[in-house]
mmCIF file of C-alpha atoms and ligand atoms in Angstrom:
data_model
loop_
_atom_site.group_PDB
_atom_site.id
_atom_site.type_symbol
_atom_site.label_atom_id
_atom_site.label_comp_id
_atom_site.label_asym_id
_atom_site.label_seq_id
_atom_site.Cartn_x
_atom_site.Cartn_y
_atom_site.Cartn_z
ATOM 1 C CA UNK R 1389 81.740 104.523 92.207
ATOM 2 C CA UNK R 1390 83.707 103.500 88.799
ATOM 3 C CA UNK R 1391 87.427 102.311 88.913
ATOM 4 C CA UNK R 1392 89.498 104.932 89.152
ATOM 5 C CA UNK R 1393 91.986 104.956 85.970
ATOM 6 C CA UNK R 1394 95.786 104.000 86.317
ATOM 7 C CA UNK R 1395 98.505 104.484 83.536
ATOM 8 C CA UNK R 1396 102.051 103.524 84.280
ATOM 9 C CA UNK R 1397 105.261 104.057 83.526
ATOM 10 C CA UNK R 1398 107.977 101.942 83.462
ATOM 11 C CA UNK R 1399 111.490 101.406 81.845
ATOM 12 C CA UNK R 1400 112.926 97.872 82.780
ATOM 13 C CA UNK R 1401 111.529 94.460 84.745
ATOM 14 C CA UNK R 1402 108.056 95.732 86.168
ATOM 15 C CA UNK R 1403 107.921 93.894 88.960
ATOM 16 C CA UNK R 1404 105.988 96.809 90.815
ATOM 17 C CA UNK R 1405 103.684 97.143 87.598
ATOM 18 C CA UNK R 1406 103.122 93.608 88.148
ATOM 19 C CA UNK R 1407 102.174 94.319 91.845
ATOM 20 C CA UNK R 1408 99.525 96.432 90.583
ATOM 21 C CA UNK R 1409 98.104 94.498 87.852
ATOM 22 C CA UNK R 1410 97.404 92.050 90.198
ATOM 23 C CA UNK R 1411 95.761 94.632 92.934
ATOM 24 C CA UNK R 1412 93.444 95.585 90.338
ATOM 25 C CA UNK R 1413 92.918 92.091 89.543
ATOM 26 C CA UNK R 1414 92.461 90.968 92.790
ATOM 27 C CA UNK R 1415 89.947 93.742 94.442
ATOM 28 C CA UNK R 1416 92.421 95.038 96.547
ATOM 29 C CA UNK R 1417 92.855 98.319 94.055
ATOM 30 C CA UNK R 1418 89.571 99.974 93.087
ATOM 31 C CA UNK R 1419 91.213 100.994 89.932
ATOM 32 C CA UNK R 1420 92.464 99.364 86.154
ATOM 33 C CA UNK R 1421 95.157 99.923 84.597
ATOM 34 C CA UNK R 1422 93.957 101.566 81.342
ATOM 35 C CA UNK R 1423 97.970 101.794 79.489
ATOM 36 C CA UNK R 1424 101.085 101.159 80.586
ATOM 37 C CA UNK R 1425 103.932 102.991 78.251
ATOM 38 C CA UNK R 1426 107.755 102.426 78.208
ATOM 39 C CA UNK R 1427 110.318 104.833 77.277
ATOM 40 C CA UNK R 1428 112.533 101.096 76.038
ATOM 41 C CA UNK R 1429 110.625 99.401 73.729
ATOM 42 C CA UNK R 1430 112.292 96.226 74.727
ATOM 43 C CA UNK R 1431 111.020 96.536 78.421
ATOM 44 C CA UNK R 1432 109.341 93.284 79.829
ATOM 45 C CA UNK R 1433 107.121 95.690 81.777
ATOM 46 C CA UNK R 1434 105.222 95.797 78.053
ATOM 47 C CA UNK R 1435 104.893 92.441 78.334
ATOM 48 C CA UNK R 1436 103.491 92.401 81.509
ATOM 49 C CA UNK R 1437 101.018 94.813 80.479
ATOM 50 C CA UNK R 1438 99.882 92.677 77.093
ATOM 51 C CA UNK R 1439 99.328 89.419 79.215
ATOM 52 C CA UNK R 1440 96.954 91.465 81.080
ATOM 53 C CA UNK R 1441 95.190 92.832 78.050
ATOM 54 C CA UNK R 1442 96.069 95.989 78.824
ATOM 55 C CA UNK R 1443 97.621 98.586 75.722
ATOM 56 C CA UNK R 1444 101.276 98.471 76.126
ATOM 57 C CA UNK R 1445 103.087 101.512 74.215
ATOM 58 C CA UNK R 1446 106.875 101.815 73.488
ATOM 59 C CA UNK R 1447 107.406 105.170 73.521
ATOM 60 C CA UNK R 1448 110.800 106.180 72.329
ATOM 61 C CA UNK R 1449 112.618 109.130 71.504
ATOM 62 C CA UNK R 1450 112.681 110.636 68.319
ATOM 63 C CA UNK R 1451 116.248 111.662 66.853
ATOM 64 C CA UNK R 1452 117.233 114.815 68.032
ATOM 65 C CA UNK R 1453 114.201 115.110 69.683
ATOM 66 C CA UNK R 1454 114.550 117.568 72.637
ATOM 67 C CA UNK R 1455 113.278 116.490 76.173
ATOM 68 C CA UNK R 1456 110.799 118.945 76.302
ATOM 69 C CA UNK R 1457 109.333 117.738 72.534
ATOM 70 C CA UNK R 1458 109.217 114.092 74.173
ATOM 71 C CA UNK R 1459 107.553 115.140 77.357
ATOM 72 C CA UNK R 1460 104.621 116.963 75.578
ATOM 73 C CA UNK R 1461 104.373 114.031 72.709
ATOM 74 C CA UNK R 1462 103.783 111.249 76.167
ATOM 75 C CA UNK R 1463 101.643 113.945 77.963
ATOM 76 C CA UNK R 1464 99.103 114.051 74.799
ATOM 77 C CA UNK R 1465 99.690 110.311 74.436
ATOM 78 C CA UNK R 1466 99.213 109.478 77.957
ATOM 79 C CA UNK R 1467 95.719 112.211 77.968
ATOM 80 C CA UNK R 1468 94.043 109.840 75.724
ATOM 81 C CA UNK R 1469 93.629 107.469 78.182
ATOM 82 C CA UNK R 1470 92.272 110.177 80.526
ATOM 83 C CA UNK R 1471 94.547 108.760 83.659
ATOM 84 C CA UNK R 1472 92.969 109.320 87.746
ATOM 85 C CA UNK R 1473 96.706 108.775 88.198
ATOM 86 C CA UNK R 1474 100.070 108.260 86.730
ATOM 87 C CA UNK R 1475 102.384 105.829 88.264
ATOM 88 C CA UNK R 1476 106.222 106.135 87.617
ATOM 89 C CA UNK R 1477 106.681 102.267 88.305
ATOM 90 C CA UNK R 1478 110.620 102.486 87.378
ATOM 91 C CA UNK R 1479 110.184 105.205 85.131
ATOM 92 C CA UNK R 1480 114.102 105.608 84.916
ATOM 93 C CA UNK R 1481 113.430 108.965 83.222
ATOM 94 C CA UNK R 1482 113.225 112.581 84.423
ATOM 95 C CA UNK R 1483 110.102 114.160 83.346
ATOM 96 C CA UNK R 1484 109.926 118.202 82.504
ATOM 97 C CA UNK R 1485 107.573 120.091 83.455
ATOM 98 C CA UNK R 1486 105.441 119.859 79.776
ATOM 99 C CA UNK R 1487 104.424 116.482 81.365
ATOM 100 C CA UNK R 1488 104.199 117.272 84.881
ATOM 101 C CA UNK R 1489 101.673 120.492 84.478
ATOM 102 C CA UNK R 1490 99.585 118.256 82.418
ATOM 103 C CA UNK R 1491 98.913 116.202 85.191
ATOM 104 C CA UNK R 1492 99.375 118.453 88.844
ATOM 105 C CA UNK R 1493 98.712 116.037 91.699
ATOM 106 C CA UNK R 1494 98.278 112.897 89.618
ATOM 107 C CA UNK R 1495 102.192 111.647 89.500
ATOM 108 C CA UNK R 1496 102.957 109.002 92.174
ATOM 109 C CA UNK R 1497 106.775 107.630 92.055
ATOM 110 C CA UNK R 1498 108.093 105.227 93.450
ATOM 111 C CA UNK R 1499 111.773 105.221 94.767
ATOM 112 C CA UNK R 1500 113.951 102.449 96.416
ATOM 113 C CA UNK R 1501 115.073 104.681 99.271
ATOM 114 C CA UNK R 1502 114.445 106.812 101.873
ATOM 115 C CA UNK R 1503 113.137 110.478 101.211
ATOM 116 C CA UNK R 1504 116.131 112.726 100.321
ATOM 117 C CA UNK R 1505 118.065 109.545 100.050
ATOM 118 C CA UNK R 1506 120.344 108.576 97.286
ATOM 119 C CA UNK R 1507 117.909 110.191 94.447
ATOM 120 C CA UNK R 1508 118.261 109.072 90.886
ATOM 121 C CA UNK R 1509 119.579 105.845 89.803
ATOM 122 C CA UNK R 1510 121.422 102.340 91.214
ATOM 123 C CA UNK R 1511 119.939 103.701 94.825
ATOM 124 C CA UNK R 1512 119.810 100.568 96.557
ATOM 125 C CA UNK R 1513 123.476 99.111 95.336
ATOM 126 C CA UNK R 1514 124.496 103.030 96.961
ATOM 127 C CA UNK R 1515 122.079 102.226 99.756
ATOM 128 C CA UNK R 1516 124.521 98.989 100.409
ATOM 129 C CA UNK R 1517 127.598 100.193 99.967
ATOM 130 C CA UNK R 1518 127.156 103.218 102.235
ATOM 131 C CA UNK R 1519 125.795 100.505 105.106
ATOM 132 C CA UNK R 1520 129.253 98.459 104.392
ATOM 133 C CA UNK R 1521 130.773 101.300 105.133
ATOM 134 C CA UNK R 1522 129.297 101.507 108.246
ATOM 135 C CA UNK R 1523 127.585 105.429 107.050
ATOM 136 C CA UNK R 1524 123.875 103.962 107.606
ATOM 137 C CA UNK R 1525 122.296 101.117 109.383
ATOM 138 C CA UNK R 1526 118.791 101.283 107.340
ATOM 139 C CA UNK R 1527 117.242 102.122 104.064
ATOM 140 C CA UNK R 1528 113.636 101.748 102.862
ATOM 141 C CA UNK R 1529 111.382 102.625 100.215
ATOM 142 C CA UNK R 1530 108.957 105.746 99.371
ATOM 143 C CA UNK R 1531 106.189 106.948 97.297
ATOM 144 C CA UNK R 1532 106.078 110.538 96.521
ATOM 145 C CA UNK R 1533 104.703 113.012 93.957
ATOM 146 C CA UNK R 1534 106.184 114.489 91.322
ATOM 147 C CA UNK R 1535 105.673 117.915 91.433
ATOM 148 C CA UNK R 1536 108.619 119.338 89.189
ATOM 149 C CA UNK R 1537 111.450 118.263 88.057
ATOM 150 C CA UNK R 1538 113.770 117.154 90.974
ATOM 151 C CA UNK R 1539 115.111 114.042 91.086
ATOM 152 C CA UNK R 1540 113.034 111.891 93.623
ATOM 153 C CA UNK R 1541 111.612 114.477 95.853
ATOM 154 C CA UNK R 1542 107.951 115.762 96.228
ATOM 155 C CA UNK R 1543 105.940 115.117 99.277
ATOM 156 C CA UNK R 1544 105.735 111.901 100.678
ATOM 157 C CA UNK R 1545 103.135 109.366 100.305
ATOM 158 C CA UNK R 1546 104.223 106.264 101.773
ATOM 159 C CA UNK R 1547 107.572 105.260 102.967
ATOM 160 C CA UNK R 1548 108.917 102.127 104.852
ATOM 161 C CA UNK R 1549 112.125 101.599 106.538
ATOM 162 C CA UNK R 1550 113.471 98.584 105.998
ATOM 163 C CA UNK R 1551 116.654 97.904 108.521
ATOM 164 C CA UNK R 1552 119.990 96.128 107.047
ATOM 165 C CA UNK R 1553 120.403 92.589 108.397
ATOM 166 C CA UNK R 1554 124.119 91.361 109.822
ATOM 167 C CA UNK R 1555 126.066 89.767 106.880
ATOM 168 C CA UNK R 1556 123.139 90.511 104.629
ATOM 169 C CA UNK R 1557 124.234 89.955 100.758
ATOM 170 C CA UNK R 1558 123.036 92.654 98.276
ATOM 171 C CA UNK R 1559 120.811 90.081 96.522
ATOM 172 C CA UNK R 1560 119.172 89.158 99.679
ATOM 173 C CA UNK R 1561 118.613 92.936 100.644
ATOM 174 C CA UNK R 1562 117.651 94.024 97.462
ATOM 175 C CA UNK R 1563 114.842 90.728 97.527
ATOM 176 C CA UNK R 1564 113.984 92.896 100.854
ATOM 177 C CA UNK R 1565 113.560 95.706 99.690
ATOM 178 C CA UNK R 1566 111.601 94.526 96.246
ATOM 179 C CA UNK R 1567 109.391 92.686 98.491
ATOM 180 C CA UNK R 1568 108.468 95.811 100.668
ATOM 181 C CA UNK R 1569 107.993 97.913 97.298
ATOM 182 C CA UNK R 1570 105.185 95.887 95.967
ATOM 183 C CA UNK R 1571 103.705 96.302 99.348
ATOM 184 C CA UNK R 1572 104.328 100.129 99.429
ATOM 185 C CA UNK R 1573 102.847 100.696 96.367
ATOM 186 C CA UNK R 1574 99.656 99.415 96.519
ATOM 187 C CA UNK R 1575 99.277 100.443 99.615
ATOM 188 C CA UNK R 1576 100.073 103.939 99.105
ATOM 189 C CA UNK R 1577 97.896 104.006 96.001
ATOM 190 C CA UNK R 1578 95.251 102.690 98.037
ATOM 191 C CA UNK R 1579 95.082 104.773 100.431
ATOM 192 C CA UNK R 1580 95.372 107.632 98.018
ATOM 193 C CA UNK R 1581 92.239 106.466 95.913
ATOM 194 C CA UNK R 1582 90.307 106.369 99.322
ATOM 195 C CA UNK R 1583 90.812 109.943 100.563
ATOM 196 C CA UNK R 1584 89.623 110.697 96.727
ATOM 197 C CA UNK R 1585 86.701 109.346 97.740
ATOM 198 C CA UNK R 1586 86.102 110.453 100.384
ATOM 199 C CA UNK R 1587 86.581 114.242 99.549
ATOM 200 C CA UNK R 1588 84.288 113.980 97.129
ATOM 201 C CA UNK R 1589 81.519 112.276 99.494
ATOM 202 C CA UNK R 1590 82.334 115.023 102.157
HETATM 203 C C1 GAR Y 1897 112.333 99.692 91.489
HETATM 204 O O1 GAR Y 1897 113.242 99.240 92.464
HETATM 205 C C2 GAR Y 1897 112.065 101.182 91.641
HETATM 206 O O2 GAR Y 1897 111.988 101.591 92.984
HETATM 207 C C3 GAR Y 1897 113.239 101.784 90.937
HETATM 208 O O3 GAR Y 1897 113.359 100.981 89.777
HETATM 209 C C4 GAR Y 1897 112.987 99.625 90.100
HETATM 210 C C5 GAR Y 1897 112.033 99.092 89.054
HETATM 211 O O4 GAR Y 1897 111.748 97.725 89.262
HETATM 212 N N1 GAR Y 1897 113.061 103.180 90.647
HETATM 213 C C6 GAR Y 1897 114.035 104.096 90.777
HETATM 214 O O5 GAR Y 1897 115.183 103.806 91.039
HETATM 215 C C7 GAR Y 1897 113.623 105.554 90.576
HETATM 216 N N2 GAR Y 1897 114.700 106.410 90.928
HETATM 217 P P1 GAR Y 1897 110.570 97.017 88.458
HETATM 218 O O6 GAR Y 1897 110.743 97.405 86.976
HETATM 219 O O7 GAR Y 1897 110.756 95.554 88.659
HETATM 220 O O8 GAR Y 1897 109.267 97.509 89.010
#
């Protein structure tokens, strides 16, 4: 059985790319991480990706490019590297549906909240705030896939709750909740890449 064939997508720190390099690295991830493109050229998620000799593509927009013209340009761009999977790994970018068909059942993301909780961005400073406020007493973290173009939703992979400590700062929660997302991920591609296998054996 080969590796199976990760690209991912990120837009800022890649911490969570960084979890998976080091899966694949490891053993614990049956799978390599053949690209790993950024919509900010200046992301150190790139970085992360050269250290581990893997290709790392900026991938910005073109002037007056619409978002539909970007989407298919990444979707032919990502196809080259003929991807088991495509991980949005703080992919701080909504994707259309000329990238999404291209790849039905093959986009994992990965959001820093529970499911149907505070989609889109700065979700875990919302997260705190709404605990201060005495609204919510947890949080957590999910994996889901991207089937169209809402805003974190598609069925649920993984997901963790992760509870909010008395007198907790947000640095310490958010070190939490990071934490728990490295975790998450792997584990929920893991898990993924082993029922592949096994539908195909059964
Ligand atoms: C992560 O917390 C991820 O859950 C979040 O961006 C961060 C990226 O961190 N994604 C979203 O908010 C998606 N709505 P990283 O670059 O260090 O992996």
């Amino acid at each position: 059985m080969g590796l199976s064939r990760l690209v991912v997508l990120v837009s800022g720190n890649g911490t969570n790319l960084q979890a998976i390099l080091d899966a694949c690295a490891d053993g614990t991830l049956s799978a390599q991480v053949v690209a790993v493109f950024s919509n900010k050229p200046e992301a150190y998620g790139l970085e992360r990706a050269r250290r581990a000799g893997v290709p790392a593509i900026a991938f910005s927009t073109r002037e007056g490019e619409s978002r539909q013209e970007y989407d298919r340009r990444l979707a032919d761009s990502v196809a080259v590297y003929a991807p088991d999977y495509v991980i949005l790994a703080g992919w701080m970018r909504i994707l259309t549906t000329n990238f999404l068909l291209r790849f039905p059942n093959r986009v994992l993301n990965l959001h820093p909240a529970l499911p149907g909780a505070f989609p889109g961005t700065h979700a875990i400073e919302r997260a705190y705030a709404a605990w201060r406020r005495g609204e919510i007493d947890r949080s957590g973290v999910m994996v889901h896939l991207v089937p169209d173009e809402g805003v974190d939703t598609g069925p649920v992979l993984g997901v963790e709750e992760i509870l909010f400590q008395d007198g907790e700062l947000l640095e310490a929660f958010e070190a939490r909740l990071h934490e728990v997302e490295h975790r998450l991920l792997v584990k929920t591609i893991k898990n993924l890449l082993n029922t592949k296998v096994h539908e195909v054996s059964s």
